[in-house]
Coordinates of C-alpha atoms and ligand atoms in Angstrom, one line a residue:
M1 CA -15.4 -63.6 23.3
K2 CA -13.6 -60.5 22.0
Q3 CA -16.6 -57.6 21.4
I4 CA -15.4 -55.5 18.8
I5 CA -16.9 -52.5 16.8
F6 CA -15.7 -52.3 13.4
D7 CA -15.1 -49.1 11.8
T8 CA -14.7 -49.0 8.1
D9 CA -14.8 -47.6 4.8
I10 CA -15.5 -50.9 3.1
G11 CA -13.3 -51.4 -0.2
I12 CA -11.4 -54.5 -0.8
D13 CA -8.8 -55.2 2.2
D14 CA -11.5 -53.7 4.4
A15 CA -14.3 -56.8 3.0
M16 CA -11.1 -59.0 3.8
A17 CA -10.9 -57.7 7.0
L18 CA -14.5 -58.1 8.1
L19 CA -14.8 -61.7 6.9
F20 CA -11.5 -62.8 8.8
L21 CA -13.4 -61.1 12.0
H22 CA -16.9 -63.0 11.2
F23 CA -14.9 -66.2 10.8
A24 CA -12.8 -65.8 13.7
N25 CA -14.3 -68.1 16.4
E26 CA -13.3 -65.7 19.6
V27 CA -15.1 -62.3 18.0
E28 CA -18.4 -60.9 18.2
I29 CA -18.6 -57.8 15.8
L30 CA -20.8 -55.4 18.0
S31 CA -21.4 -53.4 14.7
I32 CA -20.2 -52.0 11.7
I33 CA -19.3 -48.0 11.3
S34 CA -19.1 -47.1 7.8
G35 CA -17.1 -44.3 6.8
Y36 CA -15.9 -42.3 3.6
G37 CA -12.3 -43.1 2.5
N38 CA -12.2 -45.9 -0.5
A39 CA -15.4 -44.8 -1.7
S40 CA -18.1 -42.3 -0.9
I41 CA -19.9 -42.7 2.6
E42 CA -23.1 -43.9 0.6
R43 CA -21.4 -46.4 -1.2
T44 CA -19.1 -48.0 1.8
T45 CA -22.7 -48.1 3.4
V46 CA -24.4 -50.2 0.6
N47 CA -20.8 -52.4 0.9
A48 CA -21.4 -52.9 4.1
L49 CA -24.9 -53.5 4.4
Y50 CA -24.7 -56.0 1.4
M51 CA -21.8 -57.9 3.1
N52 CA -24.0 -58.2 5.9
K53 CA -26.6 -59.7 4.5
L54 CA -24.6 -62.2 2.1
F55 CA -22.6 -63.7 4.8
N56 CA -25.2 -63.5 7.9
I57 CA -23.0 -61.3 9.7
N58 CA -26.0 -59.8 11.8
A59 CA -24.3 -56.7 12.9
P60 CA -26.2 -53.4 12.8
I61 CA -24.8 -51.1 10.4
F62 CA -24.5 -47.6 11.1
S63 CA -23.4 -44.9 8.6
G64 CA -20.6 -42.4 9.8
A65 CA -19.0 -39.4 8.3
S66 CA -18.9 -38.1 4.7
N67 CA -16.2 -35.9 5.1
P68 CA -12.6 -35.3 6.8
L69 CA -12.6 -33.2 10.1
G70 CA -10.5 -30.5 8.2
E71 CA -11.5 -28.5 5.3
N72 CA -10.3 -30.6 2.6
T73 CA -12.6 -32.7 0.3
P74 CA -12.1 -36.5 0.0
E75 CA -11.1 -38.0 -3.0
F76 CA -11.7 -41.7 -3.6
P77 CA -9.1 -44.0 -5.2
D78 CA -11.5 -46.1 -7.5
F79 CA -8.4 -46.6 -9.4
V80 CA -7.7 -49.1 -6.3
H81 CA -10.5 -50.7 -5.1
G82 CA -13.2 -49.7 -8.2
I83 CA -16.0 -47.2 -8.5
N84 CA -18.2 -49.2 -6.0
G85 CA -15.2 -49.7 -3.6
L86 CA -15.4 -53.7 -3.9
G87 CA -13.5 -54.2 -7.4
D88 CA -16.7 -52.9 -9.6
I89 CA -18.0 -56.4 -8.9
D90 CA -22.2 -56.6 -9.1
I91 CA -23.8 -55.2 -6.2
P92 CA -27.4 -55.2 -5.7
E93 CA -29.4 -52.1 -4.7
D94 CA -32.2 -53.5 -2.3
V95 CA -29.5 -54.0 0.3
G96 CA -31.9 -52.3 3.1
Q97 CA -30.9 -49.1 4.9
P98 CA -28.2 -48.4 8.0
E99 CA -29.9 -47.7 11.3
S100 CA -31.0 -44.6 11.7
L101 CA -28.4 -43.4 14.6
G102 CA -25.3 -41.6 13.1
G103 CA -22.1 -43.8 13.5
A104 CA -20.3 -41.6 16.3
Q105 CA -23.2 -41.7 18.6
A106 CA -23.5 -45.4 18.0
I107 CA -19.4 -45.8 18.9
V108 CA -20.1 -43.8 22.4
D109 CA -23.3 -45.4 23.2
A110 CA -22.1 -49.1 23.0
I111 CA -18.7 -48.5 25.1
R112 CA -20.6 -46.4 27.7
Q113 CA -23.0 -49.4 28.0
N114 CA -20.2 -52.0 28.1
P115 CA -17.2 -49.8 30.0
G116 CA -13.7 -51.8 29.4
K117 CA -15.2 -54.5 27.4
I118 CA -15.1 -53.2 23.4
T119 CA -12.1 -53.0 21.2
I120 CA -12.6 -50.8 18.7
V121 CA -10.8 -52.1 15.1
S122 CA -10.5 -49.0 12.7
V123 CA -9.5 -49.6 9.1
G124 CA -10.3 -46.2 8.0
R125 CA -10.1 -42.4 8.2
L126 CA -10.0 -41.7 11.8
T127 CA -12.9 -39.2 11.5
N128 CA -15.9 -41.3 13.0
V129 CA -13.5 -42.1 16.2
A130 CA -12.6 -38.4 16.6
L131 CA -16.3 -37.2 16.4
A132 CA -16.7 -40.0 19.2
L133 CA -14.3 -38.5 21.3
N134 CA -16.0 -34.9 20.5
L135 CA -19.2 -36.2 21.6
C136 CA -18.0 -38.2 25.0
P137 CA -14.6 -36.8 26.0
E138 CA -14.2 -39.8 28.9
L139 CA -14.4 -42.3 26.1
P140 CA -10.3 -43.1 26.3
A141 CA -11.1 -44.4 29.8
L142 CA -14.0 -46.6 28.7
V143 CA -12.8 -48.2 25.4
K144 CA -11.1 -51.4 25.9
E145 CA -8.5 -50.7 23.2
I146 CA -8.8 -49.7 19.7
I147 CA -6.3 -50.8 16.7
I148 CA -5.7 -48.8 13.9
M149 CA -4.9 -49.7 10.6
G150 CA -2.7 -46.4 9.6
G151 CA 0.6 -44.5 9.5
A152 CA 4.1 -45.5 8.6
F153 CA 7.1 -44.3 10.8
G154 CA 9.7 -45.8 9.0
F155 CA 10.2 -48.9 10.3
N156 CA 11.4 -51.8 8.0
G157 CA 11.5 -48.7 5.5
H158 CA 8.5 -47.5 5.1
Y159 CA 7.2 -44.3 5.4
G160 CA 4.1 -43.7 2.9
N161 CA 1.8 -44.6 0.3
V162 CA 0.3 -41.6 -0.8
S163 CA 2.6 -39.2 -0.3
P164 CA 6.7 -39.7 0.4
V165 CA 5.6 -39.8 4.3
A166 CA 2.0 -40.1 4.8
E167 CA -0.4 -43.2 4.6
A168 CA -4.0 -43.3 3.1
N169 CA -6.1 -43.4 6.3
I170 CA -4.0 -40.7 8.1
A171 CA -3.9 -38.5 5.1
G172 CA -7.3 -38.7 4.8
D173 CA -8.1 -37.0 7.9
P174 CA -5.2 -35.6 10.1
K175 CA -6.9 -33.8 11.9
A176 CA -8.9 -36.4 13.3
A177 CA -5.9 -38.8 13.4
D178 CA -3.8 -36.3 15.6
L179 CA -6.9 -36.0 17.9
V180 CA -7.0 -39.4 18.3
F181 CA -3.5 -40.4 19.0
T182 CA -3.4 -37.5 21.6
S183 CA -6.6 -38.4 23.3
G184 CA -4.9 -40.9 25.8
M185 CA -7.1 -44.0 24.3
P186 CA -5.2 -47.2 24.8
I187 CA -3.9 -47.3 21.2
T188 CA -2.3 -50.1 18.9
V189 CA -1.0 -49.0 15.6
V190 CA -0.7 -51.3 12.6
G191 CA 0.6 -48.9 10.1
L192 CA 2.7 -49.6 6.6
D193 CA 5.9 -50.6 8.7
V194 CA 4.3 -54.1 9.2
T195 CA 1.3 -54.1 6.7
L196 CA 3.8 -53.7 3.5
E197 CA 6.0 -56.9 5.0
V198 CA 2.9 -59.3 4.4
T199 CA 2.2 -60.2 0.7
M200 CA -0.6 -62.0 -0.5
E201 CA 0.5 -63.6 -4.2
E202 CA -1.9 -64.3 -6.9
T203 CA -1.8 -68.2 -6.0
Y204 CA -2.9 -67.4 -2.5
F205 CA -6.3 -66.1 -3.8
D206 CA -6.2 -69.1 -5.9
A207 CA -5.9 -71.3 -2.9
L208 CA -8.6 -68.6 -1.0
R209 CA -11.2 -69.5 -3.8
A210 CA -10.7 -73.5 -3.7
E211 CA -10.9 -73.7 -0.2
A212 CA -12.9 -71.2 1.3
G213 CA -16.4 -72.0 0.0
L214 CA -18.4 -68.7 -0.5
A215 CA -15.9 -66.0 1.1
G216 CA -12.8 -67.7 -0.6
E217 CA -15.0 -67.2 -4.1
F218 CA -16.2 -63.3 -2.7
I219 CA -12.3 -62.4 -2.3
Y220 CA -11.0 -63.9 -5.5
R221 CA -13.5 -61.6 -7.4
I222 CA -13.3 -58.2 -5.6
S223 CA -9.2 -58.9 -5.2
Q224 CA -8.8 -59.0 -9.4
C225 CA -9.0 -54.8 -9.4
Y226 CA -7.0 -54.5 -6.6
L227 CA -4.0 -57.1 -8.0
D228 CA -4.6 -55.3 -11.1
F229 CA -3.7 -51.8 -9.6
H230 CA -0.5 -53.4 -7.9
E231 CA 0.3 -55.2 -10.9
R232 CA 0.1 -51.7 -13.0
V233 CA 2.4 -50.1 -10.1
H234 CA 5.0 -52.6 -9.1
G235 CA 4.7 -55.1 -11.9
H236 CA 3.9 -57.9 -9.7
R237 CA 0.6 -59.6 -9.4
S238 CA 0.5 -59.6 -5.5
C239 CA -0.8 -57.2 -3.0
P240 CA 0.0 -55.8 0.3
V241 CA -2.3 -57.1 3.2
H242 CA -3.3 -53.8 5.3
D243 CA -6.8 -54.3 6.9
P244 CA -6.4 -57.9 8.0
S245 CA -3.6 -57.4 9.7
A246 CA -5.1 -55.0 12.0
V247 CA -7.5 -58.2 12.4
A248 CA -4.7 -60.1 12.8
Y249 CA -2.9 -58.3 15.7
L250 CA -6.6 -58.5 17.6
L251 CA -6.5 -62.6 17.4
Q252 CA -2.7 -63.0 17.9
P253 CA -0.6 -60.0 18.7
Q254 CA 2.3 -62.2 19.6
I255 CA 2.7 -62.3 15.9
F256 CA 3.7 -58.6 16.0
G257 CA 6.6 -56.7 17.3
T258 CA 5.7 -53.7 19.3
I259 CA 7.3 -50.4 20.7
D260 CA 6.0 -47.8 23.1
A261 CA 5.9 -44.4 21.8
S262 CA 3.8 -41.2 21.8
V263 CA 2.5 -40.2 18.1
R264 CA 1.7 -37.3 16.4
V265 CA 0.2 -36.2 13.1
V266 CA 1.5 -33.3 11.3
T267 CA -1.9 -31.6 10.2
E268 CA -1.0 -29.2 7.5
G269 CA 1.3 -28.3 4.4
D270 CA 3.3 -31.0 2.3
A271 CA 3.8 -33.5 5.1
A272 CA 0.5 -33.5 5.8
G273 CA -0.7 -37.3 7.4
Q274 CA 2.9 -38.1 8.1
T275 CA 2.9 -39.9 11.3
I276 CA 5.7 -39.2 14.1
C277 CA 6.8 -41.1 17.2
G278 CA 9.3 -40.4 20.3
N279 CA 10.0 -40.5 23.8
P280 CA 10.4 -38.0 26.0
T281 CA 13.8 -36.3 25.7
G282 CA 14.6 -35.3 29.2
H283 CA 14.8 -31.6 28.2
S284 CA 11.4 -30.1 29.8
E285 CA 11.6 -27.2 27.3
I286 CA 10.9 -29.5 24.4
D287 CA 9.0 -32.4 25.9
T288 CA 4.9 -31.8 25.7
P289 CA 2.2 -33.4 27.9
T290 CA 1.2 -34.9 24.6
L291 CA 4.5 -37.3 24.6
S292 CA 3.0 -38.8 28.1
K293 CA 0.1 -40.5 26.5
T294 CA 2.1 -43.4 24.2
S295 CA 0.6 -46.1 22.0
K296 CA 1.8 -49.4 20.7
I297 CA 3.2 -49.4 17.4
C298 CA 4.2 -52.6 15.3
T299 CA 7.2 -52.4 14.3
S300 CA 7.9 -56.5 12.9
V301 CA 5.5 -59.3 12.0
D302 CA 5.8 -62.8 11.4
A303 CA 4.1 -62.8 7.6
D304 CA 4.1 -66.4 7.5
A305 CA 1.7 -66.8 10.8
L306 CA -0.4 -64.1 9.3
L307 CA -1.0 -65.5 6.0
H308 CA -1.6 -68.9 7.3
L309 CA -3.8 -67.4 10.4
Y310 CA -6.0 -65.7 7.5
H311 CA -6.5 -69.0 5.2
R312 CA -7.3 -70.9 8.3
T313 CA -9.9 -68.8 9.8
L314 CA -11.5 -68.0 6.3
A315 CA -11.1 -72.0 5.2
S316 CA -13.0 -72.5 8.5
S317 CA -16.0 -71.4 7.1
V318 CA -16.8 -74.4 4.7
N319 CA -16.3 -76.7 7.8
Ligands
BDR401 C1 -5.3 -48.2 3.8 O1 -6.1 -47.3 3.1 C2 -7.1 -47.9 2.1 O2 -7.1 -47.7 0.9 C3 -7.1 -49.3 2.9 O3 -8.7 -50.1 2.7 C4 -6.1 -49.5 3.9 O4 -7.0 -49.4 5.2 C5 -4.0 -48.4 3.4 O5 -3.4 -47.4 3.6
CA402 CA1 -9.8 -49.0 4.6

């Protein structure tokens, strides 16, 4: 069993990723940590509680950060994910309460209790993980791996989606991201380099609706708002596959090509949120100790294999 902590700012593609995890036989979701991002922390926590109940996920929900580590105040992309983060479908108010422990402490406690066993799948801002590192500096040696949806390195021509050089999850808290990338944690980055290479067409959502029961109907309903946004921007009713791609890496890493390199994040100025990767140059005056801490960066993906895996896993929910 792959034991995971899901760190998420539940919006539309996060919800798709959560159902991917839930219906994958080999995954045990130990906890869900909410974070601000696609919507406010209050909203994303309600979304997690709602989905937990609707799909009998039975994971404890911990509420995480409401703001980035930096001084910037979060802005919520309601034009992408809807005001409630889930495409503005009706969500009941009586969804219960999160656990009383904070999200960062919950990450630390779980990993301390199961050293070397737990993978964090992080598909939102990296604030919760950075706060966990502050609470427990030895976390990098205790976590099995962290799979991050975030960043863009220019592979396949992809550099950014919220600025010419920055991806949303990293741009939302660049200081937290740089702290995580220089921590020495075993990291795999699933960035725009690959997530923009995988596309779900409108017909893909129709097929999920027809063949994946309640989960398919749910994904179909929440994704209409997401498809509207992408149609406005690109003139075509289809969308990229961001957060579910991080789950696909957890389940089938062989469908991705990767390189090993050190990652740093630009934390200030017009390029804030830019992710830069490189390897030691051999010039001791230039190379810094952080360059010895390498991440695995996804540079290519078998898009058809990923789309089949997602469909197959979701369709298995009705058997
Ligand atoms: C990322 O930003 C969020 O809007 C999505 O949920 C995804 O995690 C893509 O840049
Ligand atoms: Ca997300």
